[in-house]
Short mmCIF file of C-alpha atoms and ligand atoms in Angstrom, two decimals:
data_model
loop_
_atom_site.label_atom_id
_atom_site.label_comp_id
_atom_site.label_asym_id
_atom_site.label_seq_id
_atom_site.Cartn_x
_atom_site.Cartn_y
_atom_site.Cartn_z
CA UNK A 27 49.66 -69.41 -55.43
CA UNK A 28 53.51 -68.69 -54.98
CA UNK A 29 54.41 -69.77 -51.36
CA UNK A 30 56.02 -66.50 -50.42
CA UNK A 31 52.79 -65.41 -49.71
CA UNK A 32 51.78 -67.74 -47.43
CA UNK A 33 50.45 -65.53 -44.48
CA UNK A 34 51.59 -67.26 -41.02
CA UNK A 35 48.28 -66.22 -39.54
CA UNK A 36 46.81 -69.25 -41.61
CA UNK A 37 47.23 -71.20 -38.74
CA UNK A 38 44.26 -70.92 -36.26
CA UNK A 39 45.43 -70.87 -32.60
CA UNK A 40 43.60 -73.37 -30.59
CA UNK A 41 42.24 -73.52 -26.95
CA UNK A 42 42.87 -75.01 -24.36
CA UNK A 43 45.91 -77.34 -23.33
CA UNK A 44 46.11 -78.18 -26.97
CA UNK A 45 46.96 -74.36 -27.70
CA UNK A 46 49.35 -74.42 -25.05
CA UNK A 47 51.21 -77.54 -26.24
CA UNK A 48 51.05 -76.93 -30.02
CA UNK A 49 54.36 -75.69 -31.72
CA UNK A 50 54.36 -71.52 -32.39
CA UNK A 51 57.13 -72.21 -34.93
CA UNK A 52 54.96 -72.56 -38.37
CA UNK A 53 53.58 -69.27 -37.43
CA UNK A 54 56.89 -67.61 -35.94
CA UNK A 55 58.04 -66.14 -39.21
CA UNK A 56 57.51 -65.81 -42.93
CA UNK A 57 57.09 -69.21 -44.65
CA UNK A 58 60.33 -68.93 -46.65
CA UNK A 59 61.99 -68.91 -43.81
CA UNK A 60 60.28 -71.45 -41.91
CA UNK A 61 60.68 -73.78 -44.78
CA UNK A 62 64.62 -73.45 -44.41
CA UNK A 63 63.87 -73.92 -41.02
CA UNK A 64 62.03 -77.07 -41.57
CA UNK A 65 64.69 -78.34 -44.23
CA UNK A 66 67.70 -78.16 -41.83
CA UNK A 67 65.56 -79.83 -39.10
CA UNK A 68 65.31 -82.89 -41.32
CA UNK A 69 68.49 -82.89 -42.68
CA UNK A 70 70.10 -82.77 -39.55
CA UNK A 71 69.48 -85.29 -36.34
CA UNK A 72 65.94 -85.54 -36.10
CA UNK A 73 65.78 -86.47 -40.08
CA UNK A 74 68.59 -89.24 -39.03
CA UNK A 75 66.24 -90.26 -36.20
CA UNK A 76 62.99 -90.85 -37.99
CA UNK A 77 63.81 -94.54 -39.03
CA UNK A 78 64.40 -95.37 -34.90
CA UNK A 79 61.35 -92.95 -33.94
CA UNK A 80 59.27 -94.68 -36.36
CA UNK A 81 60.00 -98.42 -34.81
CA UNK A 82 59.85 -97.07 -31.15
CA UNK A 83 56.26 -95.95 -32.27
CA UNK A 84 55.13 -98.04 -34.34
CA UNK A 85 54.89 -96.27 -37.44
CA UNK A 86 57.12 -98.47 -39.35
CA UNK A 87 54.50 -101.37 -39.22
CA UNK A 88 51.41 -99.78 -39.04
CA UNK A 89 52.57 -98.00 -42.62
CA UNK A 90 52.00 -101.21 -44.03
CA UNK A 91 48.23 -101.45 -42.23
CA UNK A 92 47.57 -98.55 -44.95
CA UNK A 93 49.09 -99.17 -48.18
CA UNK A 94 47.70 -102.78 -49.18
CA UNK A 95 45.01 -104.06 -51.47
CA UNK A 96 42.12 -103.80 -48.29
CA UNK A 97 43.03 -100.15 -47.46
CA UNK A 98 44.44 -97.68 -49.96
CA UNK A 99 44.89 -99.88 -53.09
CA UNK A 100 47.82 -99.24 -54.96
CA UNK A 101 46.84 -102.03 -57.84
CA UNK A 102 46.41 -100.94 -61.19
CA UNK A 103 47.86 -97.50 -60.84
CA UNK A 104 50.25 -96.69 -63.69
CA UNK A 105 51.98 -93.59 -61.76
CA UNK A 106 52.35 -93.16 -58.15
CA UNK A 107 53.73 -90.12 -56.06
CA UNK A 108 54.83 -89.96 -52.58
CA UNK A 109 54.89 -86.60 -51.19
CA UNK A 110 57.15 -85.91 -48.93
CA UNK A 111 58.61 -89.22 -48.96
CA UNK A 112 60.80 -88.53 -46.21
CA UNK A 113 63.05 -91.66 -45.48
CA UNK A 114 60.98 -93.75 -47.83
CA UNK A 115 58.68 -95.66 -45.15
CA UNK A 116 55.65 -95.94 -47.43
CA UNK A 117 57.36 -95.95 -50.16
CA UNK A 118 58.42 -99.42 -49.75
CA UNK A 119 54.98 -100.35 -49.50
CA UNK A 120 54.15 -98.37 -52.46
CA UNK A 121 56.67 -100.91 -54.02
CA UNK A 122 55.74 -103.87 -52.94
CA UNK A 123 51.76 -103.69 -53.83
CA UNK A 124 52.12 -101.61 -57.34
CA UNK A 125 52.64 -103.17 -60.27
CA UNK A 126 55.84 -103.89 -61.72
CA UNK A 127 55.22 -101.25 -64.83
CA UNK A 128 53.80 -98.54 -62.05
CA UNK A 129 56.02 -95.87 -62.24
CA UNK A 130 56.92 -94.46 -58.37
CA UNK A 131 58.32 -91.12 -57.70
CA UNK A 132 58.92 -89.59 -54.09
CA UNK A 133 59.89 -86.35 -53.58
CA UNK A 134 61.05 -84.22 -50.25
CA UNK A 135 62.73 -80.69 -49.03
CA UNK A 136 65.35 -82.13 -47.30
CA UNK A 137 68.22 -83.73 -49.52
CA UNK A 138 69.10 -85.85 -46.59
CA UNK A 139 66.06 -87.09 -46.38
CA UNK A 140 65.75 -88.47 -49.96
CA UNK A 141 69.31 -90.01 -49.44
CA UNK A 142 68.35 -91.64 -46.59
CA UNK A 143 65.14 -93.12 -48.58
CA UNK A 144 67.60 -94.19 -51.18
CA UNK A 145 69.68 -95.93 -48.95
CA UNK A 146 66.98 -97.25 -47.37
CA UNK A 147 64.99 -98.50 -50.98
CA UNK A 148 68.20 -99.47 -52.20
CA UNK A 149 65.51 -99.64 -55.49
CA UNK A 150 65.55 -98.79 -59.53
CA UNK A 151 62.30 -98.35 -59.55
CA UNK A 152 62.00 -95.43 -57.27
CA UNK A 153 62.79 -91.58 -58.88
CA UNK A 154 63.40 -88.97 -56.33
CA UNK A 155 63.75 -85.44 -56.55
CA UNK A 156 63.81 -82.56 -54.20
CA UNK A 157 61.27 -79.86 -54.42
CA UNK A 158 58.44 -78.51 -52.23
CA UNK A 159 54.82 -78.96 -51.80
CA UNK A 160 53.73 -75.68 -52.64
CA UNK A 161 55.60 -75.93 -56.19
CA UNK A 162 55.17 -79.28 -57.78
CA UNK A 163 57.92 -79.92 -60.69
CA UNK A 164 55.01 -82.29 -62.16
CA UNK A 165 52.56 -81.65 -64.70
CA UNK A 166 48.38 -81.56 -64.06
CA UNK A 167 46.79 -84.60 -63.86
CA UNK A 168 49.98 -86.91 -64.58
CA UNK A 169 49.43 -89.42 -61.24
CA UNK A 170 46.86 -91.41 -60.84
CA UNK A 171 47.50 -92.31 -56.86
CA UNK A 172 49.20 -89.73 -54.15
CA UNK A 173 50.28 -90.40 -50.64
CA UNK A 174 51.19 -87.50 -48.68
CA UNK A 175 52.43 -88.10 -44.85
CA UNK A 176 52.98 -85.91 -42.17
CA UNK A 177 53.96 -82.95 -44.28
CA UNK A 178 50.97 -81.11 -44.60
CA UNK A 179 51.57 -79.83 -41.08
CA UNK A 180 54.46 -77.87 -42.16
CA UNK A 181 52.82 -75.83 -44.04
CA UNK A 182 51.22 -72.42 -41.92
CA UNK A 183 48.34 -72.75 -44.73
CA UNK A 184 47.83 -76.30 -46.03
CA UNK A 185 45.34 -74.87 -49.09
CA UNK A 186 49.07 -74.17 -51.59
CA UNK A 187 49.97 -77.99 -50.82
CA UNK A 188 46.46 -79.52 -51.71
CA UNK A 189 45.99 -77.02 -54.69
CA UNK A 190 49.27 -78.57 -55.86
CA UNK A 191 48.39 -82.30 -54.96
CA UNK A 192 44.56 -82.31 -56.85
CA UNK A 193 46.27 -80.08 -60.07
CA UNK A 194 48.99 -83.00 -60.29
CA UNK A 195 46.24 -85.80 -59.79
CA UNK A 196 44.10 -86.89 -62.32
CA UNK A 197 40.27 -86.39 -62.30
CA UNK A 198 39.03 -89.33 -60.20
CA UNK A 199 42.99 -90.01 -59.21
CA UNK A 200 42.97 -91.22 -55.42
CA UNK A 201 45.17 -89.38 -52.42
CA UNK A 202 45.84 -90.32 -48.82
CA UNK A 203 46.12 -87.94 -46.65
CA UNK A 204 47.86 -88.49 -43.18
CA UNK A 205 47.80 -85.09 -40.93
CA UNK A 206 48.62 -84.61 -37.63
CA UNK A 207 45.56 -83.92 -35.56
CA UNK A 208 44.73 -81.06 -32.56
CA UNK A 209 44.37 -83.37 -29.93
CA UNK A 210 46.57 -83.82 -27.16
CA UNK A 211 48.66 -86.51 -28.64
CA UNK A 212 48.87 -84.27 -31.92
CA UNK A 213 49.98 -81.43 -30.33
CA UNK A 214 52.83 -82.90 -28.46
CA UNK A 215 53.95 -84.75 -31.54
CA UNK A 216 53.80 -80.91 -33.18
CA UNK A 217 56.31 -79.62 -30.59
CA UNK A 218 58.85 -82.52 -31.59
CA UNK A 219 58.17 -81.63 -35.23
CA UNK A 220 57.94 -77.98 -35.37
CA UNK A 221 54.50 -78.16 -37.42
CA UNK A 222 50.84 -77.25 -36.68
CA UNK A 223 47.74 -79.44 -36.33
CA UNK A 224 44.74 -79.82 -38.51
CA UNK A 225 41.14 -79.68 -37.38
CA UNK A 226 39.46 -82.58 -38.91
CA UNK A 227 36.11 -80.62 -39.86
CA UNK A 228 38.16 -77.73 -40.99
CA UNK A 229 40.62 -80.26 -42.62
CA UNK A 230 37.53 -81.84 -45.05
CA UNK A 231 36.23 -78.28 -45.39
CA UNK A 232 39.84 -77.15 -47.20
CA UNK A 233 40.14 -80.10 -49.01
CA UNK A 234 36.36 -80.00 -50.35
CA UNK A 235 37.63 -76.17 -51.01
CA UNK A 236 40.16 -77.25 -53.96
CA UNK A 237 38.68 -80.12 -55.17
CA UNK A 238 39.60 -83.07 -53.26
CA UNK A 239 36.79 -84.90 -52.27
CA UNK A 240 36.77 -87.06 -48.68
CA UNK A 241 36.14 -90.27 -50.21
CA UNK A 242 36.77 -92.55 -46.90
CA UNK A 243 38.30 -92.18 -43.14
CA UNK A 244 40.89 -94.45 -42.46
CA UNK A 245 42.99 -95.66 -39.22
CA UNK A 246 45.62 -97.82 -38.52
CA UNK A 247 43.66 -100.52 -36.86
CA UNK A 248 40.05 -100.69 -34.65
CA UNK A 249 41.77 -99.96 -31.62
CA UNK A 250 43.06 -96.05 -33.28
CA UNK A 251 39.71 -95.57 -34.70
CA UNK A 252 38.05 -96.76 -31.52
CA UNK A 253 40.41 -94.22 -29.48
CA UNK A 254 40.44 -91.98 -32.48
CA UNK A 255 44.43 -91.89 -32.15
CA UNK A 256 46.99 -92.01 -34.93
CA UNK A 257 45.61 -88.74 -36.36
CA UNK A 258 43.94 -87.56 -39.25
CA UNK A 259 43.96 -90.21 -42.42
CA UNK A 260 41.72 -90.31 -45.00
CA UNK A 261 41.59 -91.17 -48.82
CA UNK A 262 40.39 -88.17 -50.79
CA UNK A 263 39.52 -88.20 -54.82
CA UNK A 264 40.59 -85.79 -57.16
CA UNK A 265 36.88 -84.11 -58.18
CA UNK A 266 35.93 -84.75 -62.05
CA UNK A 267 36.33 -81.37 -63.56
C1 SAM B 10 57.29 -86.31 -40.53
S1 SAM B 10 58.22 -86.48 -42.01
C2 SAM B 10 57.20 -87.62 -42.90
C3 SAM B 10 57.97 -88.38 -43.93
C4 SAM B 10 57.18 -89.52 -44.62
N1 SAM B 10 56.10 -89.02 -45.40
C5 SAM B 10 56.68 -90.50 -43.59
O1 SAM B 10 55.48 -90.49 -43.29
O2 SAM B 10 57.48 -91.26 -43.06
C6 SAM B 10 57.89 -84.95 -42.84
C7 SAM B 10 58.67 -84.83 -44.15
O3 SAM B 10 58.13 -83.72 -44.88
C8 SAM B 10 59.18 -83.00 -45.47
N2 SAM B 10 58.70 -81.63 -45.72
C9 SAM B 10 58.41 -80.67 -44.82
N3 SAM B 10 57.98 -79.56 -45.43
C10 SAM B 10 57.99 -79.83 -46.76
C11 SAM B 10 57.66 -79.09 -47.93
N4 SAM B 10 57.22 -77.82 -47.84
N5 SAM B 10 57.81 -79.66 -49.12
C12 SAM B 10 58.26 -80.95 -49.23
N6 SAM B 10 58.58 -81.71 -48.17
C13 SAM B 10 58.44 -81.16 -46.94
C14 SAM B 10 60.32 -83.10 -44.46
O4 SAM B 10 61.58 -82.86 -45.05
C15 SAM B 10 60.15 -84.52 -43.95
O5 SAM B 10 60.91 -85.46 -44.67
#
């Protein structure tokens, strides 16, 4: 589907306080232009800020509570794509639990984004190129494992983005998905990010939709799962054709 097309009314608008607190701005405009939008937000001070935002909250660590042998297991993968690597936080992970001959690629919108992960990786081993979720520069099937966090949101219609994550998976290939998530919490972190939220029903529905099936639920630790905090995160599979 080209992305131009993306209709803005994609994006259901919720009730309650969570409507009033979610961000308008995915559904402010045509996509093309919210995608500009989007880039120059990252590239600019809020991109530069995600590396202290993501210590003040915790994200830094608890990135490393996902990728790792017990939770989504990188081991044995031959090619591994983060999407929407943003300033490389899993990535490193993705690094340290592959194996040495796994190839890693990471890709992003913002160009300041991927320098920042470079800078950041300071690694051979990583490729990065710029390009957007709804138009993959990848062929079907060539990764085995994807990670995609906290970029679905930014899309008004997230079905583009998975159609493009399952065609560049392999049958059977794994992905984890992290999404932000219409509760409260989610919808304040929307306003600081200019992006939607997902419905987790609605969110399993879509995915089902395009052939990415919900293998697992995951969360950072007991106490998010418990609290059902930290948003939506799940490992899908890549339906056998
Ligand atoms: C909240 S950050 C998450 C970054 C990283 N995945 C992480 O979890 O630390 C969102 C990232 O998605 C990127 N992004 C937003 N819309 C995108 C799109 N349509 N295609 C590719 N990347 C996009 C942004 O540039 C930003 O780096």
């Amino acid at each position: 589907m080209d992305q131009d097309i993306i209709s803005p009314e994609a994006a259901p608008r919720r009730r309650g306080l969570v409507g009033v607190l979610e961000s308008r701005q995915p559904k402010r405009r045509p996509f093309p232009e919210y995608r500009r939008f989007i880039e120059k937000h990252y590239d600019g001070l809020a991109g530069k800020l995600t590396g202290f935002t993501g210590l003040v909250t915790g994200h830094e660590t608890l990135a490393g509570r996902l990728i790792r042998p017990r939770a989504f297991d990188v081991r044995g993968c031959k090619r591994i794509l983060d999407a929407g690597c943003g300033n490389g936080r899993y990535t490193r992970f993705l690094i340290r639990h592959a194996d040495p001959e796994a190839l890693i690629t990471g890709f992003d919108l913002s160009r300041h984004m991927l320098r920042r992960a470079r800078r950041r990786l300071k690694s051979d081993r990583v490729g990065h190129v710029a390009a957007d979720l709804t138009r993959l520069p990848y062929p079907d099937a060539f990764f085995d494992a994807v990670i995609c966090g906290w970029v679905l949101e930014h899309l008004p219609d997230p079905r583009p983005g998975l159609r493009q994550l399952a065609r560049v998976l392999e049958p059977g290939g794994k992905l984890l998905l992290l999404v932000t998530e219409d509760t409260l919490t989610g919808s304040m972190c929307s306003r600081m990010w200019h992006c939607r939220t997902h419905n987790r029903q609605d969110l399993r529905r879509v995915c089902q939709e395009v052939g990415l099936s919900w293998h697992r639920s995951l969360w950072f630790s007991g106490l998010h799962a418990m609290f059902r905090l930290g948003g939506i995160i799940a490992e899908l599979r890549r339906t056998e054709d």
